[in-house]
Tab-separated table of N, CA and C in Angstrom:
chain	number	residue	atom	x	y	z
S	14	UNK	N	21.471	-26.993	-37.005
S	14	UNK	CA	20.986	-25.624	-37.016
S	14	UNK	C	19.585	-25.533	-36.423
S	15	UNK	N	18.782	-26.362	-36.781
S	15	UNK	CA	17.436	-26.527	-36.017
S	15	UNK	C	17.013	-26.470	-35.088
S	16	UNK	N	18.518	-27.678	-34.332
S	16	UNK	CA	18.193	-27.880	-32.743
S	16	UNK	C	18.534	-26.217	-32.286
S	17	UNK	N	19.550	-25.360	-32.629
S	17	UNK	CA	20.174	-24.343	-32.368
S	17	UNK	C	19.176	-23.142	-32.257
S	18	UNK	N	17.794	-23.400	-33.043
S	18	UNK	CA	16.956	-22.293	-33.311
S	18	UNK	C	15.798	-22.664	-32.076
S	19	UNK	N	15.429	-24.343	-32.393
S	19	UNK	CA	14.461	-24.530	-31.604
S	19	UNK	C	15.208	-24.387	-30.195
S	20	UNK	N	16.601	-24.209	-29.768
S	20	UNK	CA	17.262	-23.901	-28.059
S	20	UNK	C	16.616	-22.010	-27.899
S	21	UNK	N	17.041	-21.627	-28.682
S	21	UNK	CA	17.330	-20.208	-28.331
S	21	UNK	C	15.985	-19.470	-28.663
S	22	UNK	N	15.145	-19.472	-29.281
S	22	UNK	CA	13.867	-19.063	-29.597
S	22	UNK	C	12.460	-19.219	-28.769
S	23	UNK	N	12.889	-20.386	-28.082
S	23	UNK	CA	11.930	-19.752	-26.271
S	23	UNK	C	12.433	-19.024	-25.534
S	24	UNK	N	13.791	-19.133	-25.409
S	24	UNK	CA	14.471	-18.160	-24.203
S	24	UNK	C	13.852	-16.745	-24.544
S	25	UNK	N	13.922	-16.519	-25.738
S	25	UNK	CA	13.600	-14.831	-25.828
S	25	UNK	C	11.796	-14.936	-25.520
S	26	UNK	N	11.193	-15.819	-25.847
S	26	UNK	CA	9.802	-15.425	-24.958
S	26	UNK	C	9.539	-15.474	-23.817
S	27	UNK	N	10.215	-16.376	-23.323
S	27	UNK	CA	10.620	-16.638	-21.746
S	27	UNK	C	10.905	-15.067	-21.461
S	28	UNK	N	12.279	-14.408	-21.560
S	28	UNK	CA	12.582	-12.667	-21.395
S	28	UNK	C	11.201	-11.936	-21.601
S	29	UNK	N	10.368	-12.065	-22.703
S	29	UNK	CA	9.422	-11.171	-22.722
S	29	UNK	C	8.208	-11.157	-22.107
S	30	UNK	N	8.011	-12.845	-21.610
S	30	UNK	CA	7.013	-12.791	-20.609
S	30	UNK	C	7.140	-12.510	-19.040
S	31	UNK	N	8.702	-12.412	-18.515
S	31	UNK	CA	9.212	-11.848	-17.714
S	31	UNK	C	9.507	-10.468	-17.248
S	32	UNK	N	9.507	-9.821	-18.322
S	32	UNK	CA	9.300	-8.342	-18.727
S	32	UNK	C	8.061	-7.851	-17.713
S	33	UNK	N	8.426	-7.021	-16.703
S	33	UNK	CA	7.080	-6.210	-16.058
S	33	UNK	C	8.221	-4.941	-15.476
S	34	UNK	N	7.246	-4.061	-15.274
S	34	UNK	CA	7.645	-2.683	-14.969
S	34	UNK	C	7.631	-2.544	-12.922
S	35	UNK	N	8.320	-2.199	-12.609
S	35	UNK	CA	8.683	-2.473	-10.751
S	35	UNK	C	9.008	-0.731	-10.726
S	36	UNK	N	8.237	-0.469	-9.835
S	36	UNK	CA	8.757	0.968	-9.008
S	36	UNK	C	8.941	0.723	-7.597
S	37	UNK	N	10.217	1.465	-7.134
S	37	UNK	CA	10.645	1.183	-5.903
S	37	UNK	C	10.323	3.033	-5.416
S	38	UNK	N	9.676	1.990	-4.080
S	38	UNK	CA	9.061	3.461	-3.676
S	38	UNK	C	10.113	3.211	-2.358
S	39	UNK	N	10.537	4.771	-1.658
S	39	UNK	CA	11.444	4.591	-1.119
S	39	UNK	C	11.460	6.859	-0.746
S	40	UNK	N	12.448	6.847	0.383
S	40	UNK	CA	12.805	8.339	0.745
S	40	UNK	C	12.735	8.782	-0.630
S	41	UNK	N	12.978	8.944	-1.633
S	41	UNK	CA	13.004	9.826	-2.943
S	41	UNK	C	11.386	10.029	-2.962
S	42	UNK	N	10.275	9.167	-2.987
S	42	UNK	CA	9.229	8.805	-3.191
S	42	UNK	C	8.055	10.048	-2.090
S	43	UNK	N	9.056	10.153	-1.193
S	43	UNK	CA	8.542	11.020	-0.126
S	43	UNK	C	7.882	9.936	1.353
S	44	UNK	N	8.336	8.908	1.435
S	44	UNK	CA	8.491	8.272	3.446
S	44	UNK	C	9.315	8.428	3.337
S	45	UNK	N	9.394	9.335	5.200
S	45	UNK	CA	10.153	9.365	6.106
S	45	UNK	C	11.754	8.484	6.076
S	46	UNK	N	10.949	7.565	6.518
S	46	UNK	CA	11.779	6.251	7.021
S	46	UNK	C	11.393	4.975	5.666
S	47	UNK	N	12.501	4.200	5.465
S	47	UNK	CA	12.083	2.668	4.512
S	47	UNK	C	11.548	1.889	5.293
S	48	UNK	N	11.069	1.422	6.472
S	48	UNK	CA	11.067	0.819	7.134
S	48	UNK	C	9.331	0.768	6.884
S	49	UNK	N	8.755	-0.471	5.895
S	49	UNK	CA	7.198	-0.379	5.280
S	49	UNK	C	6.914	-1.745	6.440
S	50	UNK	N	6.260	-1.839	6.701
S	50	UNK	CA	5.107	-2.992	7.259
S	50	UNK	C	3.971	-3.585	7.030
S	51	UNK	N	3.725	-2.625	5.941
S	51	UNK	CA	2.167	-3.477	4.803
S	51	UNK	C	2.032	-2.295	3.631
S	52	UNK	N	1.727	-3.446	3.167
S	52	UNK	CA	1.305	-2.344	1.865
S	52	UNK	C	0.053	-3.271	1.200
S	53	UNK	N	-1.051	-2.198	0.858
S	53	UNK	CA	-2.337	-2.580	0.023
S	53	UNK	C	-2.911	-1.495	-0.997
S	54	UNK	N	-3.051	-2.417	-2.087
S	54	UNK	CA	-3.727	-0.913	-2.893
S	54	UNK	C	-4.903	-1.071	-2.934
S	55	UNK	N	-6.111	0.118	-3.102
S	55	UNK	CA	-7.629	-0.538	-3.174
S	55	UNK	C	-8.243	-0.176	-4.765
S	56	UNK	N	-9.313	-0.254	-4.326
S	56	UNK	CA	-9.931	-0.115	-5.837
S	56	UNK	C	-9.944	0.689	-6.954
S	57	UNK	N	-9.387	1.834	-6.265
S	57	UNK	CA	-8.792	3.065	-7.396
S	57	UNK	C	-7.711	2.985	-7.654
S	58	UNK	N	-6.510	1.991	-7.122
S	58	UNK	CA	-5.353	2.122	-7.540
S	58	UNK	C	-4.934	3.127	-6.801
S	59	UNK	N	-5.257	3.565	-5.590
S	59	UNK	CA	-3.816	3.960	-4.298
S	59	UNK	C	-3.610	2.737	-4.238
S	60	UNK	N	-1.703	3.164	-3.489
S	60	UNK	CA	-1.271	2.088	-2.622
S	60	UNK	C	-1.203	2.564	-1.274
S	61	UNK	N	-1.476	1.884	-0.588
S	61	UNK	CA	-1.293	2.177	1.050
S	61	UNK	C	-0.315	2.134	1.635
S	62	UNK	N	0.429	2.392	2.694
S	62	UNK	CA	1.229	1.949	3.070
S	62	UNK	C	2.094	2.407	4.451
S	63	UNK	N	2.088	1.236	5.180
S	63	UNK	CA	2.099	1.548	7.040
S	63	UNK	C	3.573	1.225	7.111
S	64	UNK	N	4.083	2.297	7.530
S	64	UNK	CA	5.357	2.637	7.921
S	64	UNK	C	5.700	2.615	9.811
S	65	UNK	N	6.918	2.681	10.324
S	65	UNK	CA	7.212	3.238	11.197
S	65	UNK	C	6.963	4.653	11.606
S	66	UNK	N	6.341	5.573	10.701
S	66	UNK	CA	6.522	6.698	10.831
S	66	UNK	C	4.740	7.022	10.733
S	67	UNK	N	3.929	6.006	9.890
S	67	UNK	CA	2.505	6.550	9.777
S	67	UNK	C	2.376	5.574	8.552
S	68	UNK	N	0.749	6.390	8.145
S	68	UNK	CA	0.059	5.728	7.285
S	68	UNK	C	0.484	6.765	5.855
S	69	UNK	N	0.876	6.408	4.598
S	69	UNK	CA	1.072	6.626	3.672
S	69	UNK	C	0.240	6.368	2.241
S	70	UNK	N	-0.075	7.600	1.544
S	70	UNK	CA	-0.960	6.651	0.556
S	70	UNK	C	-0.040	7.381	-0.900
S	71	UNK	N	-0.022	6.341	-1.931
S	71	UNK	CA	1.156	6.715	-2.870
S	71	UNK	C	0.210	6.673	-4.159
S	72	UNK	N	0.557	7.252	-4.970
S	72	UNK	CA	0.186	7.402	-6.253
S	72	UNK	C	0.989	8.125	-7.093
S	73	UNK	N	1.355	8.027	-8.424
S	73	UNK	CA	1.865	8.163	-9.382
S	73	UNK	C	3.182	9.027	-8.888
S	74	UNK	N	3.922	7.917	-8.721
S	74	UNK	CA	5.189	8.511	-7.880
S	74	UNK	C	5.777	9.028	-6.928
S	75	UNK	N	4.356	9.816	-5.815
S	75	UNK	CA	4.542	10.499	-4.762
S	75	UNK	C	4.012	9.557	-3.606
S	76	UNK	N	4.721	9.681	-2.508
S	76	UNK	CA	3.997	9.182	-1.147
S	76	UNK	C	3.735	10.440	-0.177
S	77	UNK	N	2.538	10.770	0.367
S	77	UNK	CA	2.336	11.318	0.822
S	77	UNK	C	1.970	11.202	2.340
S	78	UNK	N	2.223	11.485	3.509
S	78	UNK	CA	1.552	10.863	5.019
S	78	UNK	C	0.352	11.655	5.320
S	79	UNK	N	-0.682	10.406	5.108
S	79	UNK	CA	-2.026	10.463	5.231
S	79	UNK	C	-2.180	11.343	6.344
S	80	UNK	N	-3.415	12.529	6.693
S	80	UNK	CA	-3.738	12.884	7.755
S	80	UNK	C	-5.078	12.530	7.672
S	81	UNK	N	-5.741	12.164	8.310
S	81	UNK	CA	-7.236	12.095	8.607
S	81	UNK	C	-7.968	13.583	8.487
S	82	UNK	N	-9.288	13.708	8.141
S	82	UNK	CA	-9.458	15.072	8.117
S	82	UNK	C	-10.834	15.018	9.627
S	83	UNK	N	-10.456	15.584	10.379
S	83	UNK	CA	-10.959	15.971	11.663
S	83	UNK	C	-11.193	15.061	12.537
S	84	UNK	N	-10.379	14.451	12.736
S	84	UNK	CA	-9.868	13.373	13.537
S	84	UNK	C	-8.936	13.998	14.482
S	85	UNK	N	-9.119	14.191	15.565
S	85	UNK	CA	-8.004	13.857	17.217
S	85	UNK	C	-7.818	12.726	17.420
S	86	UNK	N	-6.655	11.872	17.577
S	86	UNK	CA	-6.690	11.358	18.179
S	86	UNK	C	-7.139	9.603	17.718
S	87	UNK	N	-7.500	9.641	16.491
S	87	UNK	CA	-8.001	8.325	15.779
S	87	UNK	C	-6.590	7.205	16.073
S	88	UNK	N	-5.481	7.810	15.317
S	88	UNK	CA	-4.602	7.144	14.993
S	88	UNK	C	-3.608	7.408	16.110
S	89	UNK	N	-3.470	6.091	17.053
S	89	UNK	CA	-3.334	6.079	18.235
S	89	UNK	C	-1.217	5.764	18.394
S	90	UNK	N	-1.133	5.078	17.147
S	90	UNK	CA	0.155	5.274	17.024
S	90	UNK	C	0.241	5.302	15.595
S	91	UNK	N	1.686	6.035	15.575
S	91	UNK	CA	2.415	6.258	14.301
S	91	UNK	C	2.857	5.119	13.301
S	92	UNK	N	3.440	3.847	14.193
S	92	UNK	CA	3.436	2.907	13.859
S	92	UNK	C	2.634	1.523	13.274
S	93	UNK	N	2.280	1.644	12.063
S	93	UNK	CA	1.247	0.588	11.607
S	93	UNK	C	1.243	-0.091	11.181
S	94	UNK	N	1.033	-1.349	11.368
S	94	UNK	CA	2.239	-2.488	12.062
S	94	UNK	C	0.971	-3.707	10.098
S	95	UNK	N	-0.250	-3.338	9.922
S	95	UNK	CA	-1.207	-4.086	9.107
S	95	UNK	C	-2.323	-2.963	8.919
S	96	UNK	N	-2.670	-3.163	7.511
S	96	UNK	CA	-3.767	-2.553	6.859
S	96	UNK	C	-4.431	-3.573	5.379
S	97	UNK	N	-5.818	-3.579	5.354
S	97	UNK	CA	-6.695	-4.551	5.105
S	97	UNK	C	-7.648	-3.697	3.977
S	98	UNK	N	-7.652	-3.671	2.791
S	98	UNK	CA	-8.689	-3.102	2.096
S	98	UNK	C	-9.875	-3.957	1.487
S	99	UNK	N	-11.286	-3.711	1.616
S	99	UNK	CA	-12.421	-4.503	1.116
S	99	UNK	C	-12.911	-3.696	0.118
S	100	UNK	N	-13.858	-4.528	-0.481
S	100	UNK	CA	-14.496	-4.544	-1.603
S	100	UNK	C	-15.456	-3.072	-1.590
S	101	UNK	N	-16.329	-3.007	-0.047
S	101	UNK	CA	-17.157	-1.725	0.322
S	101	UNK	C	-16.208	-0.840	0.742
S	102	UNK	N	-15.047	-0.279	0.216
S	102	UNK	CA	-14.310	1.043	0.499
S	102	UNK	C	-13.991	0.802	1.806
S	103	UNK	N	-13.494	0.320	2.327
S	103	UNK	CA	-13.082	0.092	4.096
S	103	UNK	C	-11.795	-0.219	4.359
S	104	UNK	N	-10.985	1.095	4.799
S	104	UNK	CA	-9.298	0.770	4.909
S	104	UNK	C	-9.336	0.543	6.651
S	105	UNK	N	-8.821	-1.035	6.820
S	105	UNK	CA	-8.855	-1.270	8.413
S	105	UNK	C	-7.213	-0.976	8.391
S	106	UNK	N	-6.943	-0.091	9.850
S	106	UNK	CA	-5.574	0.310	10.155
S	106	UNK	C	-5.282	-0.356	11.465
S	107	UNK	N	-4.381	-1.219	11.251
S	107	UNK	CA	-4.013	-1.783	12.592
S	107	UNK	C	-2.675	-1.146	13.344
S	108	UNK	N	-2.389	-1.151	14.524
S	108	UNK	CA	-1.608	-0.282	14.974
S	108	UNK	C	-0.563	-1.094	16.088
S	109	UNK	N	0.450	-0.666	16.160
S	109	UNK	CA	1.448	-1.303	17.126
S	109	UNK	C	0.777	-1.643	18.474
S	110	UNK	N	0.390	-0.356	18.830
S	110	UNK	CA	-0.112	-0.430	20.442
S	110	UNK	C	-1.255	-0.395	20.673
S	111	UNK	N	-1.815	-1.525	19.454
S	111	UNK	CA	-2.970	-2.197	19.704
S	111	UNK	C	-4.181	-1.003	19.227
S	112	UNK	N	-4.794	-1.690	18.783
S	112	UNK	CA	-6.693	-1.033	18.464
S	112	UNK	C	-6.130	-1.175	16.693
S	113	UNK	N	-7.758	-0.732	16.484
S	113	UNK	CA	-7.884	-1.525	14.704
S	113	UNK	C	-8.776	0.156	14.535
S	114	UNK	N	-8.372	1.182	13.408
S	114	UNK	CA	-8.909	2.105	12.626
S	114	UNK	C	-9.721	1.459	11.465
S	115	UNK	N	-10.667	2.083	11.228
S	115	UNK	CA	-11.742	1.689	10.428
S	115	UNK	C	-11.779	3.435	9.229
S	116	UNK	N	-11.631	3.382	8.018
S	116	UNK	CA	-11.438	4.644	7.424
S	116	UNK	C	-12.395	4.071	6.001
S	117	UNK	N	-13.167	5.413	6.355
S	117	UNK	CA	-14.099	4.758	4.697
S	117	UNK	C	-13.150	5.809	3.254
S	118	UNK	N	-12.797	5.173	2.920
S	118	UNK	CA	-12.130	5.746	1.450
S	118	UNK	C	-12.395	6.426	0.432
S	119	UNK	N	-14.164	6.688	0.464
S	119	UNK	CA	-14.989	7.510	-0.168
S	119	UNK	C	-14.774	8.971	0.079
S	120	UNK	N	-14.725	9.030	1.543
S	120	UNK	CA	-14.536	10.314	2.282
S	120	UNK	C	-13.426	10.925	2.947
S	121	UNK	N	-12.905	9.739	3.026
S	121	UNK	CA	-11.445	9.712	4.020
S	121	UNK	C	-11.647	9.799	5.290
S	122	UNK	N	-12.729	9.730	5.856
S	122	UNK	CA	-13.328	9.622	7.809
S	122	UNK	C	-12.910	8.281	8.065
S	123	UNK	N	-12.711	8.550	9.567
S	123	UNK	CA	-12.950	7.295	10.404
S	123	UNK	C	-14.121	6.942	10.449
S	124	UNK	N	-14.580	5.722	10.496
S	124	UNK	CA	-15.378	5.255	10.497
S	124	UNK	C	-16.192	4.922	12.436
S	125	UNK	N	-16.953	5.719	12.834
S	125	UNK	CA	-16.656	5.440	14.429
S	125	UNK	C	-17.588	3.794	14.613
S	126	UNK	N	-16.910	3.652	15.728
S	126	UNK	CA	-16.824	1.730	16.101
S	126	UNK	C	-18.398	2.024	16.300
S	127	UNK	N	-18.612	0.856	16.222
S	127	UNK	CA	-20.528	0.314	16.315
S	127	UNK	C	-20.560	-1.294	17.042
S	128	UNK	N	-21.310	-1.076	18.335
S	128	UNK	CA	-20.996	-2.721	18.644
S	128	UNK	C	-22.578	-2.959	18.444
S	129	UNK	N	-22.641	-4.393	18.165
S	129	UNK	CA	-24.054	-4.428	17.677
S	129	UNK	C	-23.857	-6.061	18.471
């Protein structure tokens, strides 16, 4: 009976330390298309997320497609292929057809390039 208690009485902590909560974000969620290519969340707890279709930022169930606010022309394709979040608020957007977006997260601007 012992051996029988000491078999079966990790398995169930084993189950409970396995236990975590998963949301599948997906068309219900609000993207376009499933078709994700990175995903990052930053320090507030968005998640990011570069689709075939654009840049997406999700929170508590909804995905929404990011627009830049007074930006022409920043986001050079739809397709965003890598995105990179740092510690100083800095969402880098990398893009299919090449060039790297720089977006400060405080404000939601592009960040314009600086060569130094």
């Amino acid at each position: 009976m012992n051996k029988f208690l000491f078999t079966i009485i990790p398995q169930f902590f084993c189950i409970l330390l396995y236990s975590q909560n998963v949301n599948i974000i997906g068309t219900e969620s609000g993207l376009k298309n499933p078709t994700v290519y990175s995903v990052v969340q930053d320090q507030w707890g968005f998640v990011w997320i570069g689709t075939r279709d654009g840049l997406y930022r999700y929170n508590e169930g909804q995905a929404e497609l990011f627009d830049f606010q007074d930006s022409t022309n920043v986001i050079r394709s739809n397709n965003i292929q890598s995105l990179l979040c740092t510690d100083d608020s800095v969402l880098y957007v990398g893009m299919q057809l090449g060039g790297i977006v720089s977006v400060d997260l405080k404000t939601f601007r592009p960040i314009p390039d600086q060569i130094t």
